[in-house]
Coordinates of N, CA and C in Angstrom, one line a residue:
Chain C
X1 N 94.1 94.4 108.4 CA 95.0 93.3 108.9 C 95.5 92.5 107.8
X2 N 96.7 91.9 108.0 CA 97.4 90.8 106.8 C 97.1 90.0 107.1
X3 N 97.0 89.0 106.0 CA 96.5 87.6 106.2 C 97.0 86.6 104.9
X4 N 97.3 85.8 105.4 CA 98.3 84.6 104.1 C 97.4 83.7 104.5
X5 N 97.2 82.7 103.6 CA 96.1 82.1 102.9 C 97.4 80.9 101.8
X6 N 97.4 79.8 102.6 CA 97.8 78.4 101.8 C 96.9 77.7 101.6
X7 N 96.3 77.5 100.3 CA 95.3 76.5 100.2 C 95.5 75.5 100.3
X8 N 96.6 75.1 100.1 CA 97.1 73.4 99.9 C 97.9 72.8 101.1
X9 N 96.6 72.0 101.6 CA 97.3 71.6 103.0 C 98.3 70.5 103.4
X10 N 97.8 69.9 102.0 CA 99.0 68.7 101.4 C 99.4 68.5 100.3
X11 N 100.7 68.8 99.5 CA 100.8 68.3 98.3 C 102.3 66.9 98.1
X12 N 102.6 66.1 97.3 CA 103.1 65.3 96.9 C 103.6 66.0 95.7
X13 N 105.1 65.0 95.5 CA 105.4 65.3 93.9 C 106.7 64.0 93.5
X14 N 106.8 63.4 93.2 CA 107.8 62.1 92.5 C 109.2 63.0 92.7
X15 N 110.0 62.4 93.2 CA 111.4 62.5 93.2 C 112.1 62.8 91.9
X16 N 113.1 64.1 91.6 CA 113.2 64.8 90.4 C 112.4 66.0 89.7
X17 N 111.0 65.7 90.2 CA 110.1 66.3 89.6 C 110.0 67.6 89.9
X18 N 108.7 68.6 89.5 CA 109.1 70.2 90.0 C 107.7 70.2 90.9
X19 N 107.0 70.4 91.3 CA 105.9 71.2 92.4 C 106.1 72.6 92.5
X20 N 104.6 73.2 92.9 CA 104.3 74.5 92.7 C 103.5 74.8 94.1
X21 N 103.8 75.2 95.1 CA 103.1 76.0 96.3 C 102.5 77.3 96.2
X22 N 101.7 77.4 96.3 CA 100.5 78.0 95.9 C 100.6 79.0 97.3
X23 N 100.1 80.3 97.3 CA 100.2 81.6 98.4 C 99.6 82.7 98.1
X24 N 98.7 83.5 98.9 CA 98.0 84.7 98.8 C 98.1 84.9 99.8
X25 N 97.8 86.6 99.8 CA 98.0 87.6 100.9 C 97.3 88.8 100.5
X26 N 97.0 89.0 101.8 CA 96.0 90.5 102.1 C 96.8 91.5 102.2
X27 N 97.0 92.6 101.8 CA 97.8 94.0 102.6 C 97.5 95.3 101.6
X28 N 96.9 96.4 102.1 CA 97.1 97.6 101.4 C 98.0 98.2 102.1
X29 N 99.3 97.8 102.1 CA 100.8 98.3 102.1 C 101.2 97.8 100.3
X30 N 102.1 99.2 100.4 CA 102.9 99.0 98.7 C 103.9 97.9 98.8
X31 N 104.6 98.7 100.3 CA 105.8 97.9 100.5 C 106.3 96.9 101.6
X32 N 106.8 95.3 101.4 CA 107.0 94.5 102.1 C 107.4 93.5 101.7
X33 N 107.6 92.4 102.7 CA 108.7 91.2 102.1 C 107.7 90.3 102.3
X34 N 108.1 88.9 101.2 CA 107.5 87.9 101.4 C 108.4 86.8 101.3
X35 N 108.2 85.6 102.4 CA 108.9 85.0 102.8 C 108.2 83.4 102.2
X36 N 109.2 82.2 101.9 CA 108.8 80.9 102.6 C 109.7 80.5 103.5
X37 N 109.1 79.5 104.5 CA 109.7 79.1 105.5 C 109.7 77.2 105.3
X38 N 110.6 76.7 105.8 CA 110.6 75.3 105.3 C 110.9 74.8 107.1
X39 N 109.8 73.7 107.5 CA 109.5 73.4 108.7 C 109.7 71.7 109.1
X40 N 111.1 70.8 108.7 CA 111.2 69.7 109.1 C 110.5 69.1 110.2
X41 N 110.8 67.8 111.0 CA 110.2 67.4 111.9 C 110.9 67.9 113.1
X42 N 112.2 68.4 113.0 CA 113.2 69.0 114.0 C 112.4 70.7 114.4
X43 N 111.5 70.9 114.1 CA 110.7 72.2 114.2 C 111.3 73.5 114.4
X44 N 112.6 73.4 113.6 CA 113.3 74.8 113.3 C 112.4 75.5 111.5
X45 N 112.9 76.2 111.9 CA 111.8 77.3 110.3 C 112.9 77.7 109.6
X46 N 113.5 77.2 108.5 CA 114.4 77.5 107.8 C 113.9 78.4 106.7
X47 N 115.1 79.3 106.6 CA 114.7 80.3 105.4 C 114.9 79.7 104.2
X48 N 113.9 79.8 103.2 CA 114.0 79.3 101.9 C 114.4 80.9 100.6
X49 N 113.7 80.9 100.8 CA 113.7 82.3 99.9 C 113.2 83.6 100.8
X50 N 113.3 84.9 100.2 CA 112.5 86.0 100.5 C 112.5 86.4 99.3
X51 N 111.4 88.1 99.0 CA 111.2 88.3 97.8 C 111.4 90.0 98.7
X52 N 111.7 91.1 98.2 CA 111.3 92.3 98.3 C 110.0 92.8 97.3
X53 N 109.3 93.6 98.1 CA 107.8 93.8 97.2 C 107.9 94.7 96.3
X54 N 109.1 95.7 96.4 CA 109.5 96.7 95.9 C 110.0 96.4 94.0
X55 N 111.0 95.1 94.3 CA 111.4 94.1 93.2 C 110.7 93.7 92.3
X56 N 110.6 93.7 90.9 CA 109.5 93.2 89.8 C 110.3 91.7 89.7
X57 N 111.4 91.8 89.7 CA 112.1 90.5 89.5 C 112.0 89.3 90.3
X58 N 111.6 88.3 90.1 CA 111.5 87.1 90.7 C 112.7 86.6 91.7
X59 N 113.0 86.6 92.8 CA 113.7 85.8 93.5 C 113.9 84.2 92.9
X60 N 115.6 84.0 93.1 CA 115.6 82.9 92.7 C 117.1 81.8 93.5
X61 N 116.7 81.0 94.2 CA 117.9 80.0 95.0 C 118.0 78.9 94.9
X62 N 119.2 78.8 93.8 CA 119.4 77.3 93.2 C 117.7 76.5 92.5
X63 N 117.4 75.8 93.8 CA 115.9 74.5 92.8 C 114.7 75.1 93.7
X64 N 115.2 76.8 94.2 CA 113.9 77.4 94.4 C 113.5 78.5 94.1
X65 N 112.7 78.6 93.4 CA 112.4 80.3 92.8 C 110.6 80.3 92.9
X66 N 110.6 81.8 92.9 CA 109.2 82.2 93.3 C 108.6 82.8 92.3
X67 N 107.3 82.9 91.8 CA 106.4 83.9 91.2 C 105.6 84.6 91.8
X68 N 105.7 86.3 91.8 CA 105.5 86.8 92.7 C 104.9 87.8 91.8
X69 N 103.3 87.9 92.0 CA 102.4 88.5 91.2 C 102.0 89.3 92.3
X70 N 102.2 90.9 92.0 CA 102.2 91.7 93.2 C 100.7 92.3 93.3
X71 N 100.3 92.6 92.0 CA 98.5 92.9 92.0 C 97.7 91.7 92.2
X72 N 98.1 90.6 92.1 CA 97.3 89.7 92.1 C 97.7 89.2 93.8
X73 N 98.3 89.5 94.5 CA 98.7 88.9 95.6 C 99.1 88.0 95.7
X74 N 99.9 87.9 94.8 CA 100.0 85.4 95.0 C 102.2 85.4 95.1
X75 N 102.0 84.9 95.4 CA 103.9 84.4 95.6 C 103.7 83.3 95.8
X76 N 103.8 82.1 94.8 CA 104.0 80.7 94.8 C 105.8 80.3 94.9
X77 N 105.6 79.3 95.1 CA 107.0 78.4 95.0 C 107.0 77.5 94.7
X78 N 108.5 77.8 93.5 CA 108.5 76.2 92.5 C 109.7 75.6 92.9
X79 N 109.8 74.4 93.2 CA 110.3 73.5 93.7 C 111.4 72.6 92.4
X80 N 112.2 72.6 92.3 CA 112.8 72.1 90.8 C 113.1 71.0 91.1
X81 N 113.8 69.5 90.1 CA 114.3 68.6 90.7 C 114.0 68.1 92.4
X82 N 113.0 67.9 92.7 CA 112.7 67.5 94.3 C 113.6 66.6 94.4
X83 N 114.0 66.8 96.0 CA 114.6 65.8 96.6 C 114.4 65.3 97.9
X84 N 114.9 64.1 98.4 CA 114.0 63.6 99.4 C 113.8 64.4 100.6
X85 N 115.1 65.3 100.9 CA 115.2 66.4 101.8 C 114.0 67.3 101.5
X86 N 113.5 67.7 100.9 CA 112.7 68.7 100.7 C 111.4 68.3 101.4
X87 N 111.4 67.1 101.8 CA 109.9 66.6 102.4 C 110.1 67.4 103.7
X88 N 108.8 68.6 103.4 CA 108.7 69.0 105.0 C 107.3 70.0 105.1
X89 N 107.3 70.6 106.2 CA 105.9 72.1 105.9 C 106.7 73.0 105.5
X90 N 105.9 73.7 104.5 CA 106.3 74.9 103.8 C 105.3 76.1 104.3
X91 N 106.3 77.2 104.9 CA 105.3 78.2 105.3 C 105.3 79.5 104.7
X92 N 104.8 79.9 103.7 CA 104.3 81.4 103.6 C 104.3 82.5 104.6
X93 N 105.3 83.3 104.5 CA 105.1 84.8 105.6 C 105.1 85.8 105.0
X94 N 104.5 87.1 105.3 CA 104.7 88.6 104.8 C 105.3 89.1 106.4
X95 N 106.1 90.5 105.6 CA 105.9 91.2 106.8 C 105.8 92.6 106.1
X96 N 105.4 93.5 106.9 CA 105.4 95.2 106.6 C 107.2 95.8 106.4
X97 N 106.8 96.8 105.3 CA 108.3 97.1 105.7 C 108.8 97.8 106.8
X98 N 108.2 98.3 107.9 CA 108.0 98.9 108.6 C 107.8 98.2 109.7
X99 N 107.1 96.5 109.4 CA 106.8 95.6 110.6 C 107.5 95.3 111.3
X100 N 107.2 94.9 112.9 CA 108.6 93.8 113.5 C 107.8 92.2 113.5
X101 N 106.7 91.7 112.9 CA 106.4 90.7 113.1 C 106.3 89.9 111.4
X102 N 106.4 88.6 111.7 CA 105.8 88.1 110.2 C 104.0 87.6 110.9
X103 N 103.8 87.4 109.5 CA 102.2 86.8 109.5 C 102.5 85.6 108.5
X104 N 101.8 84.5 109.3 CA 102.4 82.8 108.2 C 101.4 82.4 108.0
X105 N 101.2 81.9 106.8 CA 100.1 81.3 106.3 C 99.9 79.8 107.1
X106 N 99.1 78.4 106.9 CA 98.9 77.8 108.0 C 99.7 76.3 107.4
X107 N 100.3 76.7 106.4 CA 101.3 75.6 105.8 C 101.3 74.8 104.5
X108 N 101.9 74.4 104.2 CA 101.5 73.0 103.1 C 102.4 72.1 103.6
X109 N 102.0 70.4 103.7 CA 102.8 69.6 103.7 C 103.6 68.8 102.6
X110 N 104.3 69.1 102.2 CA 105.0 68.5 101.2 C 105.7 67.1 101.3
X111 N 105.4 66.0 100.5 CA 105.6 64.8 100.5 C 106.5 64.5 99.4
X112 N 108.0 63.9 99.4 CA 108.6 63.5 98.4 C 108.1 62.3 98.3
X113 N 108.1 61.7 96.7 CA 108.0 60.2 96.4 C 109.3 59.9 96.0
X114 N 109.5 58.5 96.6 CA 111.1 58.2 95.9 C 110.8 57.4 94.5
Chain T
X1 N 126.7 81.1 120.3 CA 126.8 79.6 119.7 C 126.0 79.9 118.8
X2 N 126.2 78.9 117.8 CA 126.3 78.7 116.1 C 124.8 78.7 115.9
X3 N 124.2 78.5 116.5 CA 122.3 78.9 116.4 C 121.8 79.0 117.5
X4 N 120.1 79.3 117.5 CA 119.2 80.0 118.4 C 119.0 78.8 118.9
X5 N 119.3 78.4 120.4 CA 118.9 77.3 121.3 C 118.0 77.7 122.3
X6 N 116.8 76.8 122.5 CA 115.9 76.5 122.8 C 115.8 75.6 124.3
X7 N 115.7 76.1 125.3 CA 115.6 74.7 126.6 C 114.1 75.4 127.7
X8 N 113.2 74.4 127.7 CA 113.9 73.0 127.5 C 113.2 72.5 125.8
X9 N 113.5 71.1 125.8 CA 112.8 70.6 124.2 C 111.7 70.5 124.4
X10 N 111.2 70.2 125.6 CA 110.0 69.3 126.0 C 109.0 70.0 127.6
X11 N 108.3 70.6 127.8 CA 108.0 71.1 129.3 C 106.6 70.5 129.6
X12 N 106.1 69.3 130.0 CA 104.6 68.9 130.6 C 104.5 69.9 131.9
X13 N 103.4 70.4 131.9 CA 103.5 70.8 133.6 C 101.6 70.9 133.4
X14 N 101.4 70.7 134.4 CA 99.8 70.8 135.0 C 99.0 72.4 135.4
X15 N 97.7 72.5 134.9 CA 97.4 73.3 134.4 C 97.2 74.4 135.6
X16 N 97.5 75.7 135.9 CA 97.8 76.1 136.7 C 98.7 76.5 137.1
X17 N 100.0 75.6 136.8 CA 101.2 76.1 136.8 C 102.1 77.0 136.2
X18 N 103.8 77.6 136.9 CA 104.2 78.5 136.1 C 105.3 77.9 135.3
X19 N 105.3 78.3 134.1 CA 106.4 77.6 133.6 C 107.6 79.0 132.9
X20 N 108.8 78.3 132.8 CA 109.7 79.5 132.2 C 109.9 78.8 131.4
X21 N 110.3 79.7 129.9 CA 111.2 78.9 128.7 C 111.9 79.6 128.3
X22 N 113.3 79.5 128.0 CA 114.7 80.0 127.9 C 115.2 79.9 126.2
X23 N 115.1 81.0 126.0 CA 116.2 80.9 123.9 C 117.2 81.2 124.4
X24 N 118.0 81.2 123.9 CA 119.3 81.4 124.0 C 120.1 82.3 122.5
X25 N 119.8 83.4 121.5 CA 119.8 83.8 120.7 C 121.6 83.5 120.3
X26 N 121.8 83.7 118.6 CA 123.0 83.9 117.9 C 123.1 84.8 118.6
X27 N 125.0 85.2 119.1 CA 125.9 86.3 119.4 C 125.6 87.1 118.5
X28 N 125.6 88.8 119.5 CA 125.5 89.6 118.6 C 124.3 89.8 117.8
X29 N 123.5 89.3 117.7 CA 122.0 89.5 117.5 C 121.4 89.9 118.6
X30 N 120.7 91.5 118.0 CA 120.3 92.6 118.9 C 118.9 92.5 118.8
X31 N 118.1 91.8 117.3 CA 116.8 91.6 117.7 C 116.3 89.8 118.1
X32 N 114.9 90.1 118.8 CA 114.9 88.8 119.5 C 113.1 88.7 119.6
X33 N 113.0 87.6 119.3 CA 111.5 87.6 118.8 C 110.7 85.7 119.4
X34 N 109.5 85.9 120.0 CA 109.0 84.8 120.7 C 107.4 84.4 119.4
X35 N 107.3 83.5 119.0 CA 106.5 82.9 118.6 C 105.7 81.6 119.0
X36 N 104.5 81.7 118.9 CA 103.7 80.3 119.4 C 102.6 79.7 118.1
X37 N 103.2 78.0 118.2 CA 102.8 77.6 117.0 C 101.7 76.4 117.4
X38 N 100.3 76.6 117.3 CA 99.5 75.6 117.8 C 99.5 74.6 116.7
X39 N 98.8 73.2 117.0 CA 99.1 71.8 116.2 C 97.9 72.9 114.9
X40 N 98.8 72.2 113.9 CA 98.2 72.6 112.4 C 98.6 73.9 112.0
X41 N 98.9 75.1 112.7 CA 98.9 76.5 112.5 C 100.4 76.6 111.9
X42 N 100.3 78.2 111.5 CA 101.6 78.9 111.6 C 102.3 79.3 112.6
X43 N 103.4 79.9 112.8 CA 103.7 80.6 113.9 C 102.7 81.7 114.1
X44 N 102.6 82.6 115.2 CA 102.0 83.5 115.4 C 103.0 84.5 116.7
X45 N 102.9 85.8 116.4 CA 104.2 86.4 116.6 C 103.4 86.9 118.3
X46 N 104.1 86.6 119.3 CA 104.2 86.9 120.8 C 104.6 88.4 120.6
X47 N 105.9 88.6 120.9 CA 106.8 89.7 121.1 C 108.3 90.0 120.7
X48 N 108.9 91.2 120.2 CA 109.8 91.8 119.9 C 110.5 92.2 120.6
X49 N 112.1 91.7 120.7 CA 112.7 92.8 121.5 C 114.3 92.9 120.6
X50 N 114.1 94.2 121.1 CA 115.6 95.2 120.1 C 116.2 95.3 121.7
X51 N 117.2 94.9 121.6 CA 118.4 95.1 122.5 C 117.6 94.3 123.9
X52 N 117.6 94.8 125.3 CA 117.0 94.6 126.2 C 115.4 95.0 126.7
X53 N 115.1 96.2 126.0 CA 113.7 96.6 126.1 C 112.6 95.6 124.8
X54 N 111.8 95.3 125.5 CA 110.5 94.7 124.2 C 109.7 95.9 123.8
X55 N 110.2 95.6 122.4 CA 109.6 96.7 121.3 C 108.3 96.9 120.5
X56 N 108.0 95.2 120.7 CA 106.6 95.6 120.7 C 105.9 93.6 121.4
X57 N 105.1 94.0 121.9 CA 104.5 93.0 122.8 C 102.8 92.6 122.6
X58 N 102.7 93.3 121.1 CA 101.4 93.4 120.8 C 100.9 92.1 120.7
X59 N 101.3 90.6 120.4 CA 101.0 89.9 120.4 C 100.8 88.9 121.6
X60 N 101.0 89.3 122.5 CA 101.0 88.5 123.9 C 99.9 88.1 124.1
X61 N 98.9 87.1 124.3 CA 97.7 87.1 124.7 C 96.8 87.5 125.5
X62 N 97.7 87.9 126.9 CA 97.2 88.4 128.0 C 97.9 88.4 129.0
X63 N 97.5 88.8 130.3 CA 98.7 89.4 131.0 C 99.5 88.1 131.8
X64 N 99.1 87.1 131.5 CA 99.5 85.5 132.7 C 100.8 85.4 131.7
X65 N 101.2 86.3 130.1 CA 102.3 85.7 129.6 C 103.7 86.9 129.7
X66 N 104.5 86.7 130.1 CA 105.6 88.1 129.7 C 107.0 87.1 129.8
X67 N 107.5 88.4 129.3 CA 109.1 88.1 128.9 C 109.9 88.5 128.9
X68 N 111.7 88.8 129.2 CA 112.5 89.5 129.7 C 113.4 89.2 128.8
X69 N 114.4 90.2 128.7 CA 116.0 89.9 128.6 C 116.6 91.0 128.9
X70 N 117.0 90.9 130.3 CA 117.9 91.5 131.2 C 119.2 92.3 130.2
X71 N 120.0 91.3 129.8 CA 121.3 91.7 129.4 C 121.0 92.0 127.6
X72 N 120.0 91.7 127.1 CA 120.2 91.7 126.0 C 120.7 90.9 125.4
X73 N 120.9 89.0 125.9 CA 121.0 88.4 125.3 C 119.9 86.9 125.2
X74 N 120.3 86.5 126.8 CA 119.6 85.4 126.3 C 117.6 85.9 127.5
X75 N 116.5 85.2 126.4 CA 115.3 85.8 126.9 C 114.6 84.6 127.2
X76 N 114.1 84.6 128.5 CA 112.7 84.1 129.2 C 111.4 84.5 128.6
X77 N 110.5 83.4 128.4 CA 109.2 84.2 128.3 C 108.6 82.9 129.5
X78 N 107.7 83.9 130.2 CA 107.0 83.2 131.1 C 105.3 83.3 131.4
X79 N 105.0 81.9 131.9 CA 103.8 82.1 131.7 C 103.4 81.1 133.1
X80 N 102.6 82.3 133.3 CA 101.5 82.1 134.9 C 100.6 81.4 134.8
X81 N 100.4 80.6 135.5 CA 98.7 80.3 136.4 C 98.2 79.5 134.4
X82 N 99.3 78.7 133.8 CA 99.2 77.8 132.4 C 97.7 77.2 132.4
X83 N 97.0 77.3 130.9 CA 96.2 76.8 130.9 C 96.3 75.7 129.9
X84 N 95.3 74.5 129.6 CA 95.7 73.8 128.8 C 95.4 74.2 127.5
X85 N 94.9 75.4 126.8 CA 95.1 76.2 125.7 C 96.3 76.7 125.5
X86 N 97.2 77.0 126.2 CA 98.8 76.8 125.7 C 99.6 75.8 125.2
X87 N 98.8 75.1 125.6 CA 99.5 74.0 125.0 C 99.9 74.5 123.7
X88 N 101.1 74.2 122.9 CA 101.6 74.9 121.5 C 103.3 74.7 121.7
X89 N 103.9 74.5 120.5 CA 105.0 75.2 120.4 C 105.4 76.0 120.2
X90 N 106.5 76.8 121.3 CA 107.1 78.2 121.6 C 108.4 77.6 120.5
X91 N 108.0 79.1 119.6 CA 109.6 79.1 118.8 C 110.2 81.1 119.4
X92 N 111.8 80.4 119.4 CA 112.3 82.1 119.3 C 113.0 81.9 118.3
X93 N 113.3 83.3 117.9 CA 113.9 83.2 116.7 C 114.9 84.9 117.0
X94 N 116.0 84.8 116.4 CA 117.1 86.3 116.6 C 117.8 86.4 115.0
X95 N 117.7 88.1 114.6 CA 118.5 88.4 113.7 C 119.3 89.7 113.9
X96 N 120.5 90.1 113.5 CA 121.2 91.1 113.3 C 120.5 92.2 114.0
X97 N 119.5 92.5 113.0 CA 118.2 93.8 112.8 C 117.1 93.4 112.4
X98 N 116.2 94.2 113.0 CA 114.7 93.8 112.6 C 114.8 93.5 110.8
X99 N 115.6 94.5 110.3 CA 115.7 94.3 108.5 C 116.8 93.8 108.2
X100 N 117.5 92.6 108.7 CA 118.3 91.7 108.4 C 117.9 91.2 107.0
X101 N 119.2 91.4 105.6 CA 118.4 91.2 104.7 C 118.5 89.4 105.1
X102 N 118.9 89.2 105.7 CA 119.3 87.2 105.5 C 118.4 86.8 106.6
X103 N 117.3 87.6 107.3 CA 115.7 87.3 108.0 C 116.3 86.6 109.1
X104 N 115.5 85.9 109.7 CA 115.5 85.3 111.5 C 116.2 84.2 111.3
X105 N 116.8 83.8 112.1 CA 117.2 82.5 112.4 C 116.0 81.8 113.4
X106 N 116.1 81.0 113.0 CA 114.9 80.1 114.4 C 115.6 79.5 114.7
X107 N 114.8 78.6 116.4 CA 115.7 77.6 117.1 C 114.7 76.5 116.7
X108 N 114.5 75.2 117.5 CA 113.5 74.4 117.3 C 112.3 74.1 118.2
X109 N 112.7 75.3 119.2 CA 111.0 75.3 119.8 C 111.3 74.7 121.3
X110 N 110.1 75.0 122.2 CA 109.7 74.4 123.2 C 108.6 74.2 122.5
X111 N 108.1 72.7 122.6 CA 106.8 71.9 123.3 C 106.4 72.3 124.3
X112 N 105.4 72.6 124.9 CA 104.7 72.8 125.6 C 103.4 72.2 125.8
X113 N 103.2 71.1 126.8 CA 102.0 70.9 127.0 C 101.6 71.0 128.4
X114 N 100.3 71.2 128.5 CA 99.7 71.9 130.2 C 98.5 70.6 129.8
X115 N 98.6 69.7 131.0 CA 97.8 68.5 130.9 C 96.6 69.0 132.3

């Protein structure tokens, strides 16, 4: 079974500054996608990034890009210049390439400081 | 219309009861997908549907929950004889293709609580 794993159930970071979301995942599949999801109080799931597993190359969108360590399981997100928008839950998903479902890790809360 | 709508925002109903909740998917989006998100969790994936048939339903909890889309557009999921463990937010979410590279659109959910 897959399983994502956010340790950090709350983090903070000063306005401007960069933050690092932290992410693990379970799967003896080679190939799959990994996802964050960004979760305002409006409780839509916005796509932030994806990564293909297939990809050595790091995904990267504008003030968000990922490190995506494929033996070590981890796909973090770094957060560049924060801005006060960015205050929300961040969710971690995988799916199978072959899946029709995602699997989300159980969030982080992210706190801008002005 | 221009995103995945959701009605209603808000559903209290008493425990026992049936309730329906309605997405309303982006045009043209053939896949269609029900998720339920309890306080603190992630989403957790209900069921799939490609066109009008559900493609996979593996996640349903049991049989008091099911869900339709007649025409292939917009989907009901419904749920019987509610207990107050439902309580959660229902999100749907629709893309292109299950391998849309630009992933799901989400709506913003039914609330749901069974008092």
């Amino acid at each position: 079974a897959q399983t994502v794993t956010q340790s950090q159930p709350e983090m903070s970071v000063q306005e401007a500054e960069t933050v690092t979301l932290s992410c693990t995942y379970d799967t003896s599949e080679s190939d799959y996608y990994l996802f964050w999801y960004k979760q305002p109080p409006s409780r839509q799931m916005i796509l932030v990034i994806r990564q293909e597993a297939y990809k050595q190359q790091n995904a990267t969108e504008n003030r968000f890009s990922v490190n995506f360590q494929k033996a070590a399981k981890s796909f973090s997100l770094k957060i560049s210049d924060s801005q006060l928008g960015d205050a929300a839950m961040y969710f971690c998903a995988y799916r199978r390439d072959t899946g029709n479902q995602f699997y989300f890790g159980t969030g982080t809360s992210l706190t801008v400081i002005p | 219309g221009a995103g995945v709508s959701q009605t209603p925002s808000n559903k209290v109903t008493e425990k026992g009861k049936y309730v329906e909740l309605r997405c309303d998917p982006i045009s043209g989006h053939t896949a269609l997908y029900w998720y339920r998100q309890s306080l603190g969790q992630g989403p957790e994936f209900l069921i799939y549907f490609q066109g009008t048939g559900a493609a996979d339903d593996s996640g349903l909890p049991n049989d008091r929950f099911f869900a339709v889309r007649p025409e292939g557009s917009v989907s009901t999921l419904k749920i019987q004889r509610t207990e107050r463990g439902d309580s959660a937010v229902y999100l749907c979410a629709s893309s292109l293709s299950r391998d849309s590279p630009y992933g799901y659109t989400f709506g913003s959910g039914t609330r749901l609580t069974v008092v």
